[in-house]
Each structure stands twice: as C-alpha cells, then as structure tokens.
PDB file of C-alpha atoms in Angstrom:
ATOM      1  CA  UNK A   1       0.000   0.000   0.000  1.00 76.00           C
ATOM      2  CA  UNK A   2       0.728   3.392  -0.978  1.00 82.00           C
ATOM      3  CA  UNK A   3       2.030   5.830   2.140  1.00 89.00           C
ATOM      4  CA  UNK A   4       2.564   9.610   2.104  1.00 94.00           C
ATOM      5  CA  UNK A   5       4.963  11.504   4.825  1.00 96.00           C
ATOM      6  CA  UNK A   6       4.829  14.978   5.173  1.00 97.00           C
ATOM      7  CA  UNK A   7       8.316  15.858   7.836  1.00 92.00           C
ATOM      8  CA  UNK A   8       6.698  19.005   9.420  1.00 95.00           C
ATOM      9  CA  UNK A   9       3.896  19.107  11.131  1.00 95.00           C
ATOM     10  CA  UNK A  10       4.329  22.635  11.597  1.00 97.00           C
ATOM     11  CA  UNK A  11       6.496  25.417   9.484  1.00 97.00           C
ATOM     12  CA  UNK A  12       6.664  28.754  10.642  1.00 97.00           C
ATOM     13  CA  UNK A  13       7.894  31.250   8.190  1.00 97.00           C
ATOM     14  CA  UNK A  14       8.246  35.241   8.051  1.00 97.00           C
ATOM     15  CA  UNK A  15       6.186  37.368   5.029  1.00 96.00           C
ATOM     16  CA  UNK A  16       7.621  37.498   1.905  1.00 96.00           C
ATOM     17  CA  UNK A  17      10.734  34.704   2.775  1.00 97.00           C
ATOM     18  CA  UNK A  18      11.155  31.314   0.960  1.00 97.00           C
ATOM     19  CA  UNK A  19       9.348  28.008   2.136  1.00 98.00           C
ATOM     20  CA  UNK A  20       9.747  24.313   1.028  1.00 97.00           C
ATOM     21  CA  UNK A  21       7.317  21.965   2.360  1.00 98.00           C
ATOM     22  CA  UNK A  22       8.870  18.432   2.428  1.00 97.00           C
ATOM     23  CA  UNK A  23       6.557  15.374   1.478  1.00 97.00           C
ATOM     24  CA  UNK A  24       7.945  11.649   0.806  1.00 95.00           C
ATOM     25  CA  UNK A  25       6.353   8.527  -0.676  1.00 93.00           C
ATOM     26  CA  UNK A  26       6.300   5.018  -0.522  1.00 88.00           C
ATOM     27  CA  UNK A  27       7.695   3.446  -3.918  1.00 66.00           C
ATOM     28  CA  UNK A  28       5.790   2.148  -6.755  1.00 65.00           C
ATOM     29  CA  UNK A  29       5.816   1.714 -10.565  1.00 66.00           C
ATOM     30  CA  UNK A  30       3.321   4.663 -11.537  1.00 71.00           C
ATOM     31  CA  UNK A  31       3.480   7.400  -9.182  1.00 82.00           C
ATOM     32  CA  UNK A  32       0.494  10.199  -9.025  1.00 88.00           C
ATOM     33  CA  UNK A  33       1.446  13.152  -6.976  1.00 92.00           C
ATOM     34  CA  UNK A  34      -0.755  16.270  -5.711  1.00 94.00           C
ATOM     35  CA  UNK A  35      -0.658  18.658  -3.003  1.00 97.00           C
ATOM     36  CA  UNK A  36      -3.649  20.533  -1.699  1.00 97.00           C
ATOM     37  CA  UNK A  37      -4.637  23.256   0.491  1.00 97.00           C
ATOM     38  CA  UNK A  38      -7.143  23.995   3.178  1.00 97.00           C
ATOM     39  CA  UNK A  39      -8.218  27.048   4.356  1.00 94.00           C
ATOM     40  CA  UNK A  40      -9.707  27.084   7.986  1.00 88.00           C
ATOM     41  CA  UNK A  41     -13.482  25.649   7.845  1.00 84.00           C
ATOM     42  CA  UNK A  42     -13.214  24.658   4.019  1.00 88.00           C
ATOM     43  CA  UNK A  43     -12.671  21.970   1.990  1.00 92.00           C
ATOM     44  CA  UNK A  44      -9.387  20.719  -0.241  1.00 95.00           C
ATOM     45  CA  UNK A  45      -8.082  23.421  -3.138  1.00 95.00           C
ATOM     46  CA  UNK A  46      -5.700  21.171  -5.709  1.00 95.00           C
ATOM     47  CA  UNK A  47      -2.360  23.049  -5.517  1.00 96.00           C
ATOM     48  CA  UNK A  48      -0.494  21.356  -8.357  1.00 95.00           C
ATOM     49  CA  UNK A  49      -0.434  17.608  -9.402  1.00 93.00           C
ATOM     50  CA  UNK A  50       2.198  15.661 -10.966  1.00 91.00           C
ATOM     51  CA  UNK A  51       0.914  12.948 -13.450  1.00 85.00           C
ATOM     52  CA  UNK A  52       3.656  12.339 -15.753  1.00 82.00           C
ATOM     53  CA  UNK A  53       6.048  14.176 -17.755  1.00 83.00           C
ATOM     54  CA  UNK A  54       8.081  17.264 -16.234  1.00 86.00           C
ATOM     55  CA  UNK A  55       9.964  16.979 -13.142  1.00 89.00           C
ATOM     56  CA  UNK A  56       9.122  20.575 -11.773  1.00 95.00           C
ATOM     57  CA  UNK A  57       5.640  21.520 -11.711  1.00 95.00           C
ATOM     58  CA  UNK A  58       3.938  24.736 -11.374  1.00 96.00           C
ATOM     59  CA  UNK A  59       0.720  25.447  -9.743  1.00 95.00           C
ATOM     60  CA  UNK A  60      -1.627  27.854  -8.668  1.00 95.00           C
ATOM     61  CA  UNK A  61      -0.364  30.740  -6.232  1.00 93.00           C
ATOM     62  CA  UNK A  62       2.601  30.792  -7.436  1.00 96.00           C
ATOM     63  CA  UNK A  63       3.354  27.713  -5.254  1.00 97.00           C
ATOM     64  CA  UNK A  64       5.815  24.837  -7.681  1.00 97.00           C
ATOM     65  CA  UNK A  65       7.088  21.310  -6.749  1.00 97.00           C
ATOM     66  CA  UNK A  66       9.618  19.141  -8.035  1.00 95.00           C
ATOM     67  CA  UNK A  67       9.158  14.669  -8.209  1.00 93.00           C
ATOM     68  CA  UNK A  68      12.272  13.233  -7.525  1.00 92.00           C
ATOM     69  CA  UNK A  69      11.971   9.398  -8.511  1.00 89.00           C
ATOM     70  CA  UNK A  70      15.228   8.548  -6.880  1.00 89.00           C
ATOM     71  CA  UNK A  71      14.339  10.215  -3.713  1.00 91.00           C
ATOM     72  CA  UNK A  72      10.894   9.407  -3.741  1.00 92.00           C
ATOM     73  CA  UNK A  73      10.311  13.031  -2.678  1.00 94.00           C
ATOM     74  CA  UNK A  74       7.792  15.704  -3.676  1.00 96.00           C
ATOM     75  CA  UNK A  75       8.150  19.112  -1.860  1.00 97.00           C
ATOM     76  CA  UNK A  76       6.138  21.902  -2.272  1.00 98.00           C
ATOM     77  CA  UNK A  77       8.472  25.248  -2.573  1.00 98.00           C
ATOM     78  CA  UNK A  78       7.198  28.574  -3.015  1.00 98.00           C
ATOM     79  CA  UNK A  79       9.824  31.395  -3.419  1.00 97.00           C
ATOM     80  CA  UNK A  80       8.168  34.925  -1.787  1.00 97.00           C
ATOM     81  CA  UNK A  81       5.105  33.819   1.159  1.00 97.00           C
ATOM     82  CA  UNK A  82       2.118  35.867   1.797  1.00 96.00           C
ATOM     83  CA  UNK A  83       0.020  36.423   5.146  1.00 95.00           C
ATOM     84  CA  UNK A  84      -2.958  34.678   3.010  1.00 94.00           C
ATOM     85  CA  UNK A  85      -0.895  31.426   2.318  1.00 96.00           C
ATOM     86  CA  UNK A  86      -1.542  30.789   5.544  1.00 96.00           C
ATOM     87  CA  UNK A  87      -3.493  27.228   5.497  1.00 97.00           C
ATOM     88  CA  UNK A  88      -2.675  23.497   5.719  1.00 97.00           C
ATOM     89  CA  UNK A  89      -1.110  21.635   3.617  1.00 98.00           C
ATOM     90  CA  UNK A  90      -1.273  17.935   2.671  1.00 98.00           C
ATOM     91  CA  UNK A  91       0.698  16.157  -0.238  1.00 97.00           C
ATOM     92  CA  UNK A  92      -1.471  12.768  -1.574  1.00 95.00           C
ATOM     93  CA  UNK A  93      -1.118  10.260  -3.624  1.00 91.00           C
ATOM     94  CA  UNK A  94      -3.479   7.648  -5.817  1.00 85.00           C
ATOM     95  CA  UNK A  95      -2.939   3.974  -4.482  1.00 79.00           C
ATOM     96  CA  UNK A  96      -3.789   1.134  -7.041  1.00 65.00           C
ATOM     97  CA  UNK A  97      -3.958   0.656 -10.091  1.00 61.00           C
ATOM     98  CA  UNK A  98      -7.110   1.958 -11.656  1.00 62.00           C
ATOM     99  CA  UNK A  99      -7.904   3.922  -8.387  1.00 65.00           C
ATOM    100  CA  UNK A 100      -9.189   6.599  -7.276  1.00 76.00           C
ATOM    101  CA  UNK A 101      -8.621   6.331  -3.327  1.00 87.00           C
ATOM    102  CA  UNK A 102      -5.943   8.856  -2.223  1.00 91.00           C
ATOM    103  CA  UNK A 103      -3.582   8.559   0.678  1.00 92.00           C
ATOM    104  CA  UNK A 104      -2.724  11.597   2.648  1.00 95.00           C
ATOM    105  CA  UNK A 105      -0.109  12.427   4.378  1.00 96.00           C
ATOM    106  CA  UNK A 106      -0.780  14.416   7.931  1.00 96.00           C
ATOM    107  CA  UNK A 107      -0.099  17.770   6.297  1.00 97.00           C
ATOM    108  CA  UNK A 108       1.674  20.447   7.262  1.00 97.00           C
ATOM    109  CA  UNK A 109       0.149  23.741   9.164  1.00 97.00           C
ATOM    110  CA  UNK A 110       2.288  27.037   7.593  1.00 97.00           C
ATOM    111  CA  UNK A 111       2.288  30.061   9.592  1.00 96.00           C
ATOM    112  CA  UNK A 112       3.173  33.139   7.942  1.00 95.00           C
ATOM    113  CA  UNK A 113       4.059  35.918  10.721  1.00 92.00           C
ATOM    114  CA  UNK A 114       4.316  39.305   9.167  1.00 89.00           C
TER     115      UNK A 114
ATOM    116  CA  UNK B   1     -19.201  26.056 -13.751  1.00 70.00           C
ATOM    117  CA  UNK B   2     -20.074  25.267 -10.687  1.00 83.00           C
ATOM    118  CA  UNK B   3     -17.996  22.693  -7.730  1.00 93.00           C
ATOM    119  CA  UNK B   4     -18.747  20.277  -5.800  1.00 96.00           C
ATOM    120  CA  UNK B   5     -21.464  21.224  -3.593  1.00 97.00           C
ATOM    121  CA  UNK B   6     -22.432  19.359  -0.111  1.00 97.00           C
ATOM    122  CA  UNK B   7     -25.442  19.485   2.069  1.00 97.00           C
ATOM    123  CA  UNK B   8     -25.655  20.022   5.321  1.00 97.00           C
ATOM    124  CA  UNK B   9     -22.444  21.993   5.598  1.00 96.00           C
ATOM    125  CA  UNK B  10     -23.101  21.277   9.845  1.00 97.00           C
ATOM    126  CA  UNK B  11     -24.997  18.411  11.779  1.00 96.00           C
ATOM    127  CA  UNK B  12     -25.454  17.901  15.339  1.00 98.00           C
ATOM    128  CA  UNK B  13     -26.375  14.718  15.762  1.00 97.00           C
ATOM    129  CA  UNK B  14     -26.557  11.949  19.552  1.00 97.00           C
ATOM    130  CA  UNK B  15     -25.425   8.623  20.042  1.00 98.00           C
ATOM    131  CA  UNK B  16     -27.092   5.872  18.154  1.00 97.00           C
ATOM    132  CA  UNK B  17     -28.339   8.046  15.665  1.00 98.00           C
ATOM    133  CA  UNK B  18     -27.896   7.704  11.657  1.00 98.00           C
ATOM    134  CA  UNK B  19     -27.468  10.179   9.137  1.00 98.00           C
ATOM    135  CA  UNK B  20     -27.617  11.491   6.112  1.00 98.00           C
ATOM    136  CA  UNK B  21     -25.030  13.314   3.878  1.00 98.00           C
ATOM    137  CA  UNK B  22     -25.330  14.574   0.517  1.00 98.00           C
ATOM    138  CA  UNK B  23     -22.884  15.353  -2.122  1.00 98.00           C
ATOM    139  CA  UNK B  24     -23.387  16.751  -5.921  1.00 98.00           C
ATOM    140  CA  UNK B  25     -20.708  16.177  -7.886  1.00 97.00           C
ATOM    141  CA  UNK B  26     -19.232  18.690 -10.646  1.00 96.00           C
ATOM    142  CA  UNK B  27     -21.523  18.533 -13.773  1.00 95.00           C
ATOM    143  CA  UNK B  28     -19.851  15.750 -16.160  1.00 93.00           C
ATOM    144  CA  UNK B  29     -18.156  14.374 -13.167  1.00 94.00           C
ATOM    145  CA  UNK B  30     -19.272  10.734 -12.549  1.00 93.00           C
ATOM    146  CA  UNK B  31     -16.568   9.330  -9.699  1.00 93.00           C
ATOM    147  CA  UNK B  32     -17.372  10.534  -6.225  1.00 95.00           C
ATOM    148  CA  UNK B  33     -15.151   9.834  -3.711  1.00 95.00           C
ATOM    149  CA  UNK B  34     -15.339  10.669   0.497  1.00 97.00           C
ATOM    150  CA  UNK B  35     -12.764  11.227   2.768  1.00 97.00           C
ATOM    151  CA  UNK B  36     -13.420  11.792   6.764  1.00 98.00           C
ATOM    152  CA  UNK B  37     -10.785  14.326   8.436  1.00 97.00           C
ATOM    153  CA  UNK B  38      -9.732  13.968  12.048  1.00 96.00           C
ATOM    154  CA  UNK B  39      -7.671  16.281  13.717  1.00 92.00           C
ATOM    155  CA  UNK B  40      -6.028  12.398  14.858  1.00 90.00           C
ATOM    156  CA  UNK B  41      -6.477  10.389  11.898  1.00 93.00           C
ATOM    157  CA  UNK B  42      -6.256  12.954   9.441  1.00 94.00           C
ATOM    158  CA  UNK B  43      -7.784  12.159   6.205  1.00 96.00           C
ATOM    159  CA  UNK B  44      -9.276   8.786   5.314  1.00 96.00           C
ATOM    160  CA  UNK B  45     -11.019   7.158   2.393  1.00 94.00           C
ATOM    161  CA  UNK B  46     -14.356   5.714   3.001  1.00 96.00           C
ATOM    162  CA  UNK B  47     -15.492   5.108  -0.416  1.00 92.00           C
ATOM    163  CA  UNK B  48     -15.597   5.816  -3.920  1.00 92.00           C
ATOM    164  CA  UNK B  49     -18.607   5.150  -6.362  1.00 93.00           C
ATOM    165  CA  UNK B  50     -18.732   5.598 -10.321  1.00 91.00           C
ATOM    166  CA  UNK B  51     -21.808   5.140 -12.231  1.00 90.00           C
ATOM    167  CA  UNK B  52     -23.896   3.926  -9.447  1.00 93.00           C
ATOM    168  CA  UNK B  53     -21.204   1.104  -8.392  1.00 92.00           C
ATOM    169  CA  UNK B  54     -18.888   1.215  -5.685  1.00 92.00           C
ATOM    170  CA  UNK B  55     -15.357   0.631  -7.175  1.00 88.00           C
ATOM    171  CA  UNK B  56     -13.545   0.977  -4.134  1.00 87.00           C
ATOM    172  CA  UNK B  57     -13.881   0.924  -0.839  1.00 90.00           C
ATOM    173  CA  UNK B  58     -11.284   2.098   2.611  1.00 91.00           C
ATOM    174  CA  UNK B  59     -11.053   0.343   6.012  1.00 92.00           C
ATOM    175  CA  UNK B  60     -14.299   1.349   7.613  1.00 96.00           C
ATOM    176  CA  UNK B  61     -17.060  -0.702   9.559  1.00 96.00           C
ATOM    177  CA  UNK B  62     -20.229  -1.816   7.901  1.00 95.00           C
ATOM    178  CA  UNK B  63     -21.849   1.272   9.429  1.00 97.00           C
ATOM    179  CA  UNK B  64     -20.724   3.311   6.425  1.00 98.00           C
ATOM    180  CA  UNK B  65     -22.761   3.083   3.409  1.00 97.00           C
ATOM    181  CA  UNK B  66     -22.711   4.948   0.494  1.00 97.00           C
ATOM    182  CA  UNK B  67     -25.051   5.105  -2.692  1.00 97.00           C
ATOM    183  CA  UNK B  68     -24.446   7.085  -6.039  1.00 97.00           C
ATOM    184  CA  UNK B  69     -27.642   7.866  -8.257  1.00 96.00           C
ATOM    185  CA  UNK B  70     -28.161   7.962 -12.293  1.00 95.00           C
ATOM    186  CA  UNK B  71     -27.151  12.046 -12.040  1.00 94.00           C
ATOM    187  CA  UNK B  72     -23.940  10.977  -9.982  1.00 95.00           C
ATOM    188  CA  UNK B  73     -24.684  12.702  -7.061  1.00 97.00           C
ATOM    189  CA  UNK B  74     -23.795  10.366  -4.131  1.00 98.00           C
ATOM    190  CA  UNK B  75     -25.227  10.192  -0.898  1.00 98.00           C
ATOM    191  CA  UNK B  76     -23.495   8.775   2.664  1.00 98.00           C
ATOM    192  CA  UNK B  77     -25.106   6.903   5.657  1.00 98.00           C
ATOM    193  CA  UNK B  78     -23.598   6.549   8.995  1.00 98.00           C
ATOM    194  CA  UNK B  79     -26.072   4.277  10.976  1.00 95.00           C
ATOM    195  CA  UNK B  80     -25.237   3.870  14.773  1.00 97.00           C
ATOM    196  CA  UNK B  81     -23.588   7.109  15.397  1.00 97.00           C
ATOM    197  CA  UNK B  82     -20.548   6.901  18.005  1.00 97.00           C
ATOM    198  CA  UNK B  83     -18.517   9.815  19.514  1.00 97.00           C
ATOM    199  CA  UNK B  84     -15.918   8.703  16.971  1.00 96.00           C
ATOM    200  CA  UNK B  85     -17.815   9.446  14.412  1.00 97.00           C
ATOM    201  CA  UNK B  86     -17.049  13.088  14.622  1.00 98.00           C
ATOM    202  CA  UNK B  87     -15.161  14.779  11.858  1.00 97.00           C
ATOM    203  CA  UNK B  88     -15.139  16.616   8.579  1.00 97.00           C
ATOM    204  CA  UNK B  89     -16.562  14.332   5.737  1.00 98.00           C
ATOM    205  CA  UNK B  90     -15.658  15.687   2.498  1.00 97.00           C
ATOM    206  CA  UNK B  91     -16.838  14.409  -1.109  1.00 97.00           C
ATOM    207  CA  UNK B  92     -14.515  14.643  -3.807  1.00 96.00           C
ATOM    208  CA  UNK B  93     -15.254  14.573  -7.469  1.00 95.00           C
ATOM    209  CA  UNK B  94     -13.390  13.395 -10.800  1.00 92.00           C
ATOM    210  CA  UNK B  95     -13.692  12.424 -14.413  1.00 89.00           C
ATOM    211  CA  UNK B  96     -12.590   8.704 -13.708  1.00 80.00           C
ATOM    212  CA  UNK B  97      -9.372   7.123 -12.901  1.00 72.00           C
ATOM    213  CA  UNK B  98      -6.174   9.402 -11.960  1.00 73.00           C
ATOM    214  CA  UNK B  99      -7.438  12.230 -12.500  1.00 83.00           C
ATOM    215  CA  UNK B 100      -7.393  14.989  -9.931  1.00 88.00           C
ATOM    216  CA  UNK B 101     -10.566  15.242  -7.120  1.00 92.00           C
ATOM    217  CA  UNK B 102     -12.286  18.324  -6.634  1.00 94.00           C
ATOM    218  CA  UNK B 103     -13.407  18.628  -3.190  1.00 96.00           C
ATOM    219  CA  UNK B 104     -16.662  20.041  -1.617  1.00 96.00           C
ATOM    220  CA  UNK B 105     -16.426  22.426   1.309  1.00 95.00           C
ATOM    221  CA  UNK B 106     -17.927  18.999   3.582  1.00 96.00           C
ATOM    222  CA  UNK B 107     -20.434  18.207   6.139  1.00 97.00           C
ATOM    223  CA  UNK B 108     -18.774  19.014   9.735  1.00 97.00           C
ATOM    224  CA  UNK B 109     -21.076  16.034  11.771  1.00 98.00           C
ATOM    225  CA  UNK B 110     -20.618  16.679  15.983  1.00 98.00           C
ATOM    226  CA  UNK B 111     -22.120  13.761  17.858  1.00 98.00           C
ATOM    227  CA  UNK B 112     -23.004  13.785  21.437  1.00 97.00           C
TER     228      UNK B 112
END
C-alpha cells in the first residue's frame, strides 16, 4: 500500500521569505502526486499535481514542486510567502492501479508571521 | 461552472443516531469519492462510487454506506452514530481514474 509523509507538522515562516514543504512517498511503478490546500473551515483546493512528464511543476499561487523518482520526494516550494498562504497543507497520492482512493499524508500547518 | 457542492455543511447529531449526507458532484463528473478528516487520523477514504457502483472501498465498519444515483450525485449513511464518528466528511469529485478530485467544502457532523 501506498504511504505519504509529510516531515513538518508545523512550518513557521516570516512574510515574503522562501518556504519548502517536504513530502515523501512510498515506492511504486506509476506514481500520481498532488498537493492541496485547506483554508480554515473549508474543503481541499488542488495546488499542483504531478501525473507524468516534467519533473518541476507549477501550480496555482505561485506555489511549484519538483518529483524526484530517486528520492521518492515531492516538496512543495514557493519562493516569496504571503500572510494569506496561511493554510494546511497535505501532499497525496493515488494507491492502485485503476484507483481513485488517495492517501494523505498528515499535512503540514504554515504560519506566515508578518 | 459550478464545484462540488455538499449538504448540510453542519450536523449535530446523539449517540445511536444515523445520518444522512449529501454530495453533488461537478456537472460531467461521474466518480465521487469521500474522505473523513480527524484532527487524529487525518484524512481517510471511506469510499468511492462511479456510475452507481462502488469501485472501491477504505477500512471502515459496515456502518458506512454509500449510494451514487443515475445524475452521480452520491449520498453517505452513517447508521449507529458513536462519539468517533465526529469529523469533517468531504466528497470529492473526478472524471474517472487518476485524474485529480475536486473537493466540496464537507459536512462538519458533531455527535453527542
């Protein structure tokens, strides 16, 4: 079975400074990748999702991540943070082969202090 | 074009009870999919139905039902509410296989 970990429960960053959001997986053949965001009291937002194809991929709010096969790794970097990004984070992944279950990982709370 | 919409947004519900939850997929959409969110187990997959059959299914007693009509929109049952039961239930809706889920804002269920 498929399993997600996300390394930081909690990331505190200042306004307007970088932030990388680390998220590993468990190996497999055919890898679907995603991160998502929640708001407080609202459901998931799709970030950016990594099918096939390019290594680095770019998503909404200027938010990117990169798959790295080797290190079975798929952080979530975004280069300049605002107050509003502000949310939880979780990186998921399908398990199975035509499936449409996805495994979370525990996400990741980012605090932006101004 | 409108999301993924889900009815009640909040229930309040006692031991023992069952309920109801709703969820209207994205027009075109026909896999719905629902996740409960814990603040301890974070978020789980109960279920996932396309065109009215359940194609897969997560790690949850029998008390969890699910149905999915001709229009896609999917309903969930919890009979014999527990304290447990208490979380954030979110539906989720695709085209079909791997491709991404759109989520609803979900159904916050407290039980006492």
């Amino acid at each position: 079975a498929q399993s997600v970990t996300q390394l930081d429960s909690q990331v505190p960053v200042f306004e307007e400074a970088p932030v990388e959001l680390r998220c590993n997986y468990s190996s497999s053949v055919s890898v679907y990748l995603f991160w998502y965001v929640q708001y407080p009291n609202q459901g998931l937002q799709l970030l950016l999702k990594y099918l096939s194809g390019s290594t680095l991929v770019k998503g909404i709010n200027g938010f990117e991540a990169e798959f790295n096969k080797s290190q079975t790794s798929f952080h979530l970097r975004k280069p300049s943070v605002h107050i509003s990004d502000t949310a939880e984070y979780f990186c998921a992944v399908f398990e199975g082969q035509g499936a449409q279950k996805l495994v979370f990982g525990q996400g990741t709370r980012l605090t932006i202090n101004p | 074009k409108a999301g993924v919409t889900q009815t009640p947004r909040y229930l309040i519900k006692t031991r023992g009870q069952q309920v109801t939850l709703s969820c209207s997929p994205i027009s075109g959409h026909r896999s719905v999919s629902w996740y409960q969110q814990t603040p301890g187990q974070g978020l789980q997959f109960l279920f996932e139905y396309f065109s009215e059959t359940q194609r897969n299914k997560g790690n949850f007693p029998g008390r969890f039902s699910g149905r999915q009509f001709s229009n896609s929109r999917s309903e969930m049952n919890v009979s014999t509410l527990e304290l447990g039961d208490s979380a954030l239930y979110l539906c989720a809706s695709s085209k079909d296989a791997y491709n991404e889920q759109f989520f609803g804002p979900g159904t916050r269920l407290t039980v006492l």
